[in-house]
PDB file of C-alpha atoms and ligand atoms in Angstrom:
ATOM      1  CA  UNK A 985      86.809  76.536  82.111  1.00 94.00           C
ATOM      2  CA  UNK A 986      88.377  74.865  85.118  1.00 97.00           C
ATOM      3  CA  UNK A 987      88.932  77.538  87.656  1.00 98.00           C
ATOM      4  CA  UNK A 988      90.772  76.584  91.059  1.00 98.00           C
ATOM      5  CA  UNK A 989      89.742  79.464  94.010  1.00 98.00           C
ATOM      6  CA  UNK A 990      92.252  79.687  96.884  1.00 98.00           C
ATOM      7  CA  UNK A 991      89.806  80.946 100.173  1.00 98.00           C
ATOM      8  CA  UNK A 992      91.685  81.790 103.278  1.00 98.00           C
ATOM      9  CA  UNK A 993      89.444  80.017 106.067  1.00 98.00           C
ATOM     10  CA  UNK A 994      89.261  80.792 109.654  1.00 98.00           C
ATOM     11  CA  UNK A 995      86.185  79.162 112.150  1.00 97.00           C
ATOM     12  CA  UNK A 996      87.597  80.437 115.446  1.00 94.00           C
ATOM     13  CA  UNK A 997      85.350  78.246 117.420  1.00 93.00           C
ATOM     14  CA  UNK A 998      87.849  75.140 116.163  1.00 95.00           C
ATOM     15  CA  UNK A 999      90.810  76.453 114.161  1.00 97.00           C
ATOM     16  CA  UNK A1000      93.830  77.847 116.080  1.00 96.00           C
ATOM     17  CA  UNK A1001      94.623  80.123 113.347  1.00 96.00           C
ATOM     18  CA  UNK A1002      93.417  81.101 109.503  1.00 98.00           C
ATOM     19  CA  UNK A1003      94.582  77.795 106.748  1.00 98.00           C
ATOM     20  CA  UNK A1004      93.871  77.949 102.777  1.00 98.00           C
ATOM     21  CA  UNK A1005      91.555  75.868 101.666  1.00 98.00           C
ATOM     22  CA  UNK A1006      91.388  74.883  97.501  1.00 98.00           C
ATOM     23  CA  UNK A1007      88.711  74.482  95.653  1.00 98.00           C
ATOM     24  CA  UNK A1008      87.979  73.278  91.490  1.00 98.00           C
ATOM     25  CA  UNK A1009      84.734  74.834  90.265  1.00 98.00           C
ATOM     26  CA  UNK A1010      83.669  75.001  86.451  1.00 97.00           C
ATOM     27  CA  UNK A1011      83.052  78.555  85.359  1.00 97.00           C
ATOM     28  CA  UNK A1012      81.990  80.693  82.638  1.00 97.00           C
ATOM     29  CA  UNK A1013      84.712  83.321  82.051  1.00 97.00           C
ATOM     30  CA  UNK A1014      81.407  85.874  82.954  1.00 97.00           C
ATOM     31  CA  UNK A1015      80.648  84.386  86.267  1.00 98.00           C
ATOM     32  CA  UNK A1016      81.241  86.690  88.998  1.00 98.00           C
ATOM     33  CA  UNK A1017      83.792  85.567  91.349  1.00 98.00           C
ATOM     34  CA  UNK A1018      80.535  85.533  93.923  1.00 98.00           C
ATOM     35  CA  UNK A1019      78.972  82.953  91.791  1.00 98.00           C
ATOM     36  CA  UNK A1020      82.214  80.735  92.388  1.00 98.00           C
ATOM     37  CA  UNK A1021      81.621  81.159  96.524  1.00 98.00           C
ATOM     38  CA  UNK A1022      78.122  80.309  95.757  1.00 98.00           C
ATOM     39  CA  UNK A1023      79.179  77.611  93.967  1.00 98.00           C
ATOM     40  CA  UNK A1024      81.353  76.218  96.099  1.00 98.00           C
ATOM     41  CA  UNK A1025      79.290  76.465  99.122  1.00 98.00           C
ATOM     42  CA  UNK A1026      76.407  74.882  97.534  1.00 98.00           C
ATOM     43  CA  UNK A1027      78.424  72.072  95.909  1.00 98.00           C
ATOM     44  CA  UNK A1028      81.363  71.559  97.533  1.00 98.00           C
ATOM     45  CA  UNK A1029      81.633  72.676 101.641  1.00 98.00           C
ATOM     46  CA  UNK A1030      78.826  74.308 102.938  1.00 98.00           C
ATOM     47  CA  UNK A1031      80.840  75.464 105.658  1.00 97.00           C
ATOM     48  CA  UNK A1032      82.338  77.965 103.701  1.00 98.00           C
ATOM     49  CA  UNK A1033      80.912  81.451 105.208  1.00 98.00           C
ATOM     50  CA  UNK A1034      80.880  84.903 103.208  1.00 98.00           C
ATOM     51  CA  UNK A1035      78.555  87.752 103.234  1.00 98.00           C
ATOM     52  CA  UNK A1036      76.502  88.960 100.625  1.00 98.00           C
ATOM     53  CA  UNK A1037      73.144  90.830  99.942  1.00 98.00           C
ATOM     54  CA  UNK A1038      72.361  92.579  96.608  1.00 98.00           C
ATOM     55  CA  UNK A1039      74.881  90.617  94.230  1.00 97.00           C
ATOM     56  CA  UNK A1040      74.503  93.623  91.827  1.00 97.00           C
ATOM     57  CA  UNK A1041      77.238  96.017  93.394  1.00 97.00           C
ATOM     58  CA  UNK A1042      74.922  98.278  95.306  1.00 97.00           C
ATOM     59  CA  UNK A1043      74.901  96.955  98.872  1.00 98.00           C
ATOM     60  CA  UNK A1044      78.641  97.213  99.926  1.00 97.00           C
ATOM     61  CA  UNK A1045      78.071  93.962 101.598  1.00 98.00           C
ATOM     62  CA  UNK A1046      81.157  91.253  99.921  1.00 98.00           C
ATOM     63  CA  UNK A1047      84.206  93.550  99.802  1.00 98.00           C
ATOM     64  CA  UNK A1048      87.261  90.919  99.842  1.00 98.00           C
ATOM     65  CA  UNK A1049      90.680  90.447  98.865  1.00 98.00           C
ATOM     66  CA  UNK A1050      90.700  88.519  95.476  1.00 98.00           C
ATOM     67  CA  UNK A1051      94.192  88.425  94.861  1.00 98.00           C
ATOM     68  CA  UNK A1052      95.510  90.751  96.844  1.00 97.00           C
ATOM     69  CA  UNK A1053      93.273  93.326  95.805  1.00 98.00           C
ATOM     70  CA  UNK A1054      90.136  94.898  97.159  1.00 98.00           C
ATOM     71  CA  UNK A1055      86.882  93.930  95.291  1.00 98.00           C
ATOM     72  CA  UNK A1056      83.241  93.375  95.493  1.00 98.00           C
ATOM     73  CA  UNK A1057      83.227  89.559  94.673  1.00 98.00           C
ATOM     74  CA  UNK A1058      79.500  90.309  92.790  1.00 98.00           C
ATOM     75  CA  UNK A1059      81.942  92.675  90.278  1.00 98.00           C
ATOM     76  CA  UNK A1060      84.677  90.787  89.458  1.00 98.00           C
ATOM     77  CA  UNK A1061      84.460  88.521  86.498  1.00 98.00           C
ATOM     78  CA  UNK A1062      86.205  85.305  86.278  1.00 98.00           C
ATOM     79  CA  UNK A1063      87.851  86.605  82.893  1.00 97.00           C
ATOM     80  CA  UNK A1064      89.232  89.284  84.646  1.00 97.00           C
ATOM     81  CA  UNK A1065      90.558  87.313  87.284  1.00 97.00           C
ATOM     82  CA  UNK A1066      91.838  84.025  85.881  1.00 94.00           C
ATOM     83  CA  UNK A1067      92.210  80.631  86.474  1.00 96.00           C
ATOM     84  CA  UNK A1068      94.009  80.881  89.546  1.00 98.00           C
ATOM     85  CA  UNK A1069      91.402  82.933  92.309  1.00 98.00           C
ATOM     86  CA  UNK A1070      93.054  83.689  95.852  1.00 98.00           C
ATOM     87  CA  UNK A1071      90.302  85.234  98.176  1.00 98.00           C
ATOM     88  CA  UNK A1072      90.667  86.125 101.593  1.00 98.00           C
ATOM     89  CA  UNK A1073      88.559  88.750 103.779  1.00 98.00           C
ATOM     90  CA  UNK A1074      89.444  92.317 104.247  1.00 98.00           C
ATOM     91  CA  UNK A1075      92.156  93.305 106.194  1.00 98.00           C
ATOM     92  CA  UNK A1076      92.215  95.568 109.380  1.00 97.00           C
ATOM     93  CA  UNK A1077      88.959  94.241 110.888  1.00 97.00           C
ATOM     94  CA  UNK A1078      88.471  91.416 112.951  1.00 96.00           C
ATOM     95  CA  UNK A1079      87.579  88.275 111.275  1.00 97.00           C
ATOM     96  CA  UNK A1080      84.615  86.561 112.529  1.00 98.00           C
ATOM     97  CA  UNK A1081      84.348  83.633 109.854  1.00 98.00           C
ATOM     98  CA  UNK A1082      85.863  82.859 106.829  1.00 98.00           C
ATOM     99  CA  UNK A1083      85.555  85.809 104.584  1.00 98.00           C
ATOM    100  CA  UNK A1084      83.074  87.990 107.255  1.00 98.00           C
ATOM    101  CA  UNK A1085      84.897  90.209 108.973  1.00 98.00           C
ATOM    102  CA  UNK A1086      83.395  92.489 112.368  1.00 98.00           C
ATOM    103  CA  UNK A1087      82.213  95.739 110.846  1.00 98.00           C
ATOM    104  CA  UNK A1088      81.317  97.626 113.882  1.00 98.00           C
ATOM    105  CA  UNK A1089      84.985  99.003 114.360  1.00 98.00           C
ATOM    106  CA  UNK A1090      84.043 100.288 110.852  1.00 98.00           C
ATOM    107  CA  UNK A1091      80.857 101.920 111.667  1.00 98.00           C
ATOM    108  CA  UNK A1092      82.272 103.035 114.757  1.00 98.00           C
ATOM    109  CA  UNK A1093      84.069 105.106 112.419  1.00 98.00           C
ATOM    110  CA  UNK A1094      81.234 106.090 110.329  1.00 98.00           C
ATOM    111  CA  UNK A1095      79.129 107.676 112.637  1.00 98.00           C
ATOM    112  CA  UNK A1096      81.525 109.812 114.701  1.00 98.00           C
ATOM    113  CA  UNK A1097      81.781 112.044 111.619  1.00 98.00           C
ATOM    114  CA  UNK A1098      78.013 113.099 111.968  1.00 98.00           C
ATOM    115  CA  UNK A1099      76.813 111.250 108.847  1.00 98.00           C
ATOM    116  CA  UNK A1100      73.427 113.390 108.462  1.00 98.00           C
ATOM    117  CA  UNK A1101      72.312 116.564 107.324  1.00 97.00           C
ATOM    118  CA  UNK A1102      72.620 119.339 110.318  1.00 97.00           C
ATOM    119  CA  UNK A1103      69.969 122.089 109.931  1.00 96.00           C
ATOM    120  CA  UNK A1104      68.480 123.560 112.554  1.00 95.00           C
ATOM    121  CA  UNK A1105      66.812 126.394 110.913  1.00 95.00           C
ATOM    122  CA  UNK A1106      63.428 126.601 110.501  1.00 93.00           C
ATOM    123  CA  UNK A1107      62.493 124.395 107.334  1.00 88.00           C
ATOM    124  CA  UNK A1108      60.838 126.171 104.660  1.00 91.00           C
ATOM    125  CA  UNK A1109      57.009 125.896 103.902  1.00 91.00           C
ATOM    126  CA  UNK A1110      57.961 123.291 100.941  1.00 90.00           C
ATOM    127  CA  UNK A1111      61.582 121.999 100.953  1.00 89.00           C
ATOM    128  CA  UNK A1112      64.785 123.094 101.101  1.00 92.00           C
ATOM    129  CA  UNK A1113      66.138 123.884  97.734  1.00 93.00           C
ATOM    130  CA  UNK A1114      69.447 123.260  95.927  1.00 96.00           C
ATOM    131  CA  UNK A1115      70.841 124.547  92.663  1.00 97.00           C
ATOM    132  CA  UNK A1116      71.975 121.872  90.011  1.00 98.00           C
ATOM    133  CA  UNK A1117      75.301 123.433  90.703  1.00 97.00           C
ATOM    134  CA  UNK A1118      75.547 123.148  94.497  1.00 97.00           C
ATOM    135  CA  UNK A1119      74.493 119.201  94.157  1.00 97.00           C
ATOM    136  CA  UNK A1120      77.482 118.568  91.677  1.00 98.00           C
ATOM    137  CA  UNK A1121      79.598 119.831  94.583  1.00 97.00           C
ATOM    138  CA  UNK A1122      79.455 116.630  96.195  1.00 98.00           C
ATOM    139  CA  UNK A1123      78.145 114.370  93.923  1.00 98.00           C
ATOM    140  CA  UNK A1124      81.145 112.019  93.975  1.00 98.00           C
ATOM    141  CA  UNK A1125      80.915 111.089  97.302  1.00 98.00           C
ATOM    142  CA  UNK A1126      77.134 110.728  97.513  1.00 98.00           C
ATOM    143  CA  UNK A1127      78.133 107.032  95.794  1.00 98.00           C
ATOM    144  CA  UNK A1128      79.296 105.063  98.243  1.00 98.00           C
ATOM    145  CA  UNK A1129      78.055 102.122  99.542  1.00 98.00           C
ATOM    146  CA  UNK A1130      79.955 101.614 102.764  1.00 98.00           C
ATOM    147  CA  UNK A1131      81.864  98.829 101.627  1.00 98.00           C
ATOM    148  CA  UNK A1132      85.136  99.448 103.811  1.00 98.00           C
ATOM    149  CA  UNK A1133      87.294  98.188 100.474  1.00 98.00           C
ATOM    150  CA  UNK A1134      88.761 101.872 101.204  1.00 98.00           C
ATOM    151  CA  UNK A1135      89.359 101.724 104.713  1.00 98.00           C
ATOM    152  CA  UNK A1136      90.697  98.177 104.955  1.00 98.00           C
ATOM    153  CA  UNK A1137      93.113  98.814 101.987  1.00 98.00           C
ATOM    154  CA  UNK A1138      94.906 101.453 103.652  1.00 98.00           C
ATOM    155  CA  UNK A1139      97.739 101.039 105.584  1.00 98.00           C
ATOM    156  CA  UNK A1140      97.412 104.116 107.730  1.00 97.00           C
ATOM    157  CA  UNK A1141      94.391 102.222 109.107  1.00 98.00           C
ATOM    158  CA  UNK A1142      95.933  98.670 109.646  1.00 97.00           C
ATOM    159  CA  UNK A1143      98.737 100.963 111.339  1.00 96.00           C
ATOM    160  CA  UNK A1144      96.080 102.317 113.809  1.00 94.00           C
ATOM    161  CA  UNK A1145      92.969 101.780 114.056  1.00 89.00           C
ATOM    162  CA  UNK A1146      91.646 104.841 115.493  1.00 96.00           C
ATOM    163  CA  UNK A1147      91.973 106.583 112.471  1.00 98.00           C
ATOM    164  CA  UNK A1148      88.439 107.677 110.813  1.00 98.00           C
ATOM    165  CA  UNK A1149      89.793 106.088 107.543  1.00 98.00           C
ATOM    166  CA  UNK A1150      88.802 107.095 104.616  1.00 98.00           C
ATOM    167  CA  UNK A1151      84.916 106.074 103.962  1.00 98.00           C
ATOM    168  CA  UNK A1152      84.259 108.198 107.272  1.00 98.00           C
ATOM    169  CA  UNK A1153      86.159 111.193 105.733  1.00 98.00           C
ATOM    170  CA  UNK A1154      84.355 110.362 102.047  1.00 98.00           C
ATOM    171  CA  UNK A1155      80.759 110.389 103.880  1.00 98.00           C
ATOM    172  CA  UNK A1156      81.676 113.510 105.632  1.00 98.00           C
ATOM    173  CA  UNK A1157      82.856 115.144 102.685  1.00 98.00           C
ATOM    174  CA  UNK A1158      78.989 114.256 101.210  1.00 98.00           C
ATOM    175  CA  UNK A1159      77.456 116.146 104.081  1.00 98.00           C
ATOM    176  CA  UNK A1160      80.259 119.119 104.455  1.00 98.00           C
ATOM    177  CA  UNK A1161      80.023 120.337 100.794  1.00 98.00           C
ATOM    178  CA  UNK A1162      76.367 119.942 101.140  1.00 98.00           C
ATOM    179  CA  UNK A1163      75.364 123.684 101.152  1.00 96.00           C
ATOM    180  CA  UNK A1164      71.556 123.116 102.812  1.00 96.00           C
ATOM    181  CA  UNK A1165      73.845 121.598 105.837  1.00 97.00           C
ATOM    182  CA  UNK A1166      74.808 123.536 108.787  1.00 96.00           C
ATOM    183  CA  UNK A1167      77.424 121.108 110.329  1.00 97.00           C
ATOM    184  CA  UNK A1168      80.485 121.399 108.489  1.00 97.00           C
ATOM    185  CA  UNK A1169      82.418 123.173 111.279  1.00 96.00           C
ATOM    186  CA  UNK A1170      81.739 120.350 113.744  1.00 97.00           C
ATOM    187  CA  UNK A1171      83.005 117.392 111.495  1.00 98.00           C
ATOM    188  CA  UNK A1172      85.763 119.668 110.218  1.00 98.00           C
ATOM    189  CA  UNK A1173      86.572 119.732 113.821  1.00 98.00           C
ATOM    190  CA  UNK A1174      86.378 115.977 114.275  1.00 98.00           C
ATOM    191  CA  UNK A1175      88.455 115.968 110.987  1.00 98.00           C
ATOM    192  CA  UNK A1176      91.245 117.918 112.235  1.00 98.00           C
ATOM    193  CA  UNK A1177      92.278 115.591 115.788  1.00 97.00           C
ATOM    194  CA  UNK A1178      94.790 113.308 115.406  1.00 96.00           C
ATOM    195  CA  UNK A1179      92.576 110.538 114.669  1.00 97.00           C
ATOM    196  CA  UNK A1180      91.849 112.811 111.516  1.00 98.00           C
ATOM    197  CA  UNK A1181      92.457 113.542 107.940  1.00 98.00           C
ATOM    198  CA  UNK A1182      96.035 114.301 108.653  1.00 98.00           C
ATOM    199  CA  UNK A1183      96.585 110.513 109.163  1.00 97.00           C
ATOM    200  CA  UNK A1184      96.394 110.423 105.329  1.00 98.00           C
ATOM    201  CA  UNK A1185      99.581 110.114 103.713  1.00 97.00           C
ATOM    202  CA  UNK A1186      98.058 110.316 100.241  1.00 97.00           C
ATOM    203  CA  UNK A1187      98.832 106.356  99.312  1.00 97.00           C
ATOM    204  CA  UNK A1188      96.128 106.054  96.839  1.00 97.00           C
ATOM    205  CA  UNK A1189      95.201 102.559  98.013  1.00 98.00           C
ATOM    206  CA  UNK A1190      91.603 103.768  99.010  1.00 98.00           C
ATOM    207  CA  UNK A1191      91.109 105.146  95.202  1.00 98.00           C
ATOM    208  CA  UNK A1192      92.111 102.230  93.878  1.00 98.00           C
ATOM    209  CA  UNK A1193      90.266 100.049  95.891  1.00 98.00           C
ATOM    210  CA  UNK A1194      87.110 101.510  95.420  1.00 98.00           C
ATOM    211  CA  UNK A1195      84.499  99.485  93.724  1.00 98.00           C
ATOM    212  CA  UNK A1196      82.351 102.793  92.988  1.00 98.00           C
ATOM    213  CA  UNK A1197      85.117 104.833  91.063  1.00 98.00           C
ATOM    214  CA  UNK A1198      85.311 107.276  93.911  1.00 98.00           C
ATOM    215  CA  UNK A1199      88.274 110.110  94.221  1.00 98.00           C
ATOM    216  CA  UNK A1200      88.367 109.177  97.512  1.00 98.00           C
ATOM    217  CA  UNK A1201      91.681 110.546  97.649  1.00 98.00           C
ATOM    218  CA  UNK A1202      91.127 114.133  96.339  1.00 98.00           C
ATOM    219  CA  UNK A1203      87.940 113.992  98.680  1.00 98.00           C
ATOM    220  CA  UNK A1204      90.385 113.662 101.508  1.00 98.00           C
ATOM    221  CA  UNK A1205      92.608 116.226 100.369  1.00 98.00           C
ATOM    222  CA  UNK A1206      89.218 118.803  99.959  1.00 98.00           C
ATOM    223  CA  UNK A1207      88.510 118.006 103.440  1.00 98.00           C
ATOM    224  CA  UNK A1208      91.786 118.892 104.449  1.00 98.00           C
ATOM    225  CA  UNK A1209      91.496 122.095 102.704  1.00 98.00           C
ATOM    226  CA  UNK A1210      88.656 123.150 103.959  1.00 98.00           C
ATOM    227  CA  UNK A1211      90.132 122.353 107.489  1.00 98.00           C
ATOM    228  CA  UNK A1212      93.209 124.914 106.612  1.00 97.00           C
ATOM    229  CA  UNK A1213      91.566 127.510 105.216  1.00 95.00           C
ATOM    230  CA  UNK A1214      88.180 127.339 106.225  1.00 86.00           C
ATOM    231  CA  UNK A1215      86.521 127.569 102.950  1.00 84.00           C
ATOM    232  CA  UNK A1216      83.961 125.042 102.712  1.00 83.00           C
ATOM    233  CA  UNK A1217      81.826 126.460  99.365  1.00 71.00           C
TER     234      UNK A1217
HETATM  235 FE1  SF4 H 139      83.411 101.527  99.503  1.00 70.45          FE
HETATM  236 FE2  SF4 H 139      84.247 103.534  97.871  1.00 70.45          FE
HETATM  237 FE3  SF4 H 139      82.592 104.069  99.951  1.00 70.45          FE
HETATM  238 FE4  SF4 H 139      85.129 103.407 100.419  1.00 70.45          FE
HETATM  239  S1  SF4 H 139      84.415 105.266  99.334  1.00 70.45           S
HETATM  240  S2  SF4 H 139      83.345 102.603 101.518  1.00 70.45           S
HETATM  241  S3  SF4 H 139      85.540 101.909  98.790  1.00 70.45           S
HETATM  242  S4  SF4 H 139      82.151 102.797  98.139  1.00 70.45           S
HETATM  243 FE1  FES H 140      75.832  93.725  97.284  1.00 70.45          FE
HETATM  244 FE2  FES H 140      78.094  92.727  96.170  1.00 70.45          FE
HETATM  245  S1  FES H 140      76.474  91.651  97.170  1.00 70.45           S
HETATM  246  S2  FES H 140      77.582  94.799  96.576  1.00 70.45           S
END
């Protein structure tokens, strides 16, 4: 099938601002909508700049907008997409080229929460146990991949970018519920300034963006919970 892909370019060493470029490809209607960049960059302009590592959803690394939606280009199939493919990078971060976008801003984020386990007790003479049951308390949110879809779909972020957003609150939610941890009070803390969970207006973009199936939403809404009535087991 004849495809045509719609990629919002943007080199800002010569372009004075972002242009669409379009693009005809043959596809399979099971090609990803990453083989179709690959495509086209091999084939067609290989000028065309994107960012990807694992092509098998597990490194976080091609979140984009394929039309108008956050995805990992390596999940999306061209039957799910159709003929008519508009991709542009994420929105909220600062572009860099193409369909890269800065992530530091992102990460930034990410490690102000205190994304590892706290425990300064003395460690036990084999390893620190957990029941079955205490690991299911967080097992959602030990699934992400850090592939902003979340953050950069929500417009409490592109309204201010000091907000944690919601992959910092989702990775601090991992480590919080986390019973063998000791640091929950300290990112609760971090979690309750203004740059916090209460930015959150419970829009449901982040949810639906995520490429992991995620409650990132009801993990935000745990956090602030736990932040109001300092239960945290
Ligand atoms: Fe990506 Fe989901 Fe993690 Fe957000 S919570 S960074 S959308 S994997
Ligand atoms: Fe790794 Fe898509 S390339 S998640």
């Amino acid at each position: 099938m004849r495809v045509r892909v719609k990629i919002r370019r943007f080199n800002p060493e010569q372009d004075r601002r972002p242009y669409w470029a379009t693009y005809t490809v043959d596809a399979e209607p099971t090609d990803r909508v990453l083989d179709l960049l690959v495509q086209i960059k091999s084939y067609q302009d290989g000028t065309l700049t994107f960012r990807r590592s694992c092509a098998h959803g597990v490194c976080g690394s091609d979140a984009v907008v394929i039309n108008g939606r956050n995805r990992l280009a390596c999940k999306e199939l061209v039957q799910d997409v159709g003929r008519s493919i508009q991709i542009e990078a994420l929105r909220g971060l600062p572009v860099i080229k193409d369909l890269v976008v800065d992530m530091e801003p992102f990460f930034r984020q990410y490690r102000s929460i205190l994304p590892f386990l706290i425990n300064d007790e003395p460690a036990p003479y084999d390893e620190r146990l957990q029941s079955p049951e205490a690991r299911a308390r967080y097992d959602d949110t030990t699934k992400c991949i850090l592939c902003a879809a979340c953050t950069t779909s929500c417009p409490s972020y592109w309204a201010s970018s000091d907000y944690v957003g919601p992959a910092a609150i989702v990775q601090a939610h991992r480590f919080i519920f986390d019973d063998r941890d000791r640091g929950a009070q300290a990112r609760l803390a971090i979690l309750a300034e203004g740059t916090g969970v209460w930015r959150c207006h419970t829009i449901y973009n982040c949810t639906e963006a995520c490429p992991r199936g995620i409650q990132v939403t009801q993990a935000i809404g745990e956090v602030k919970k736990a932040i109001t009535t300092g239960e945290i087991r």
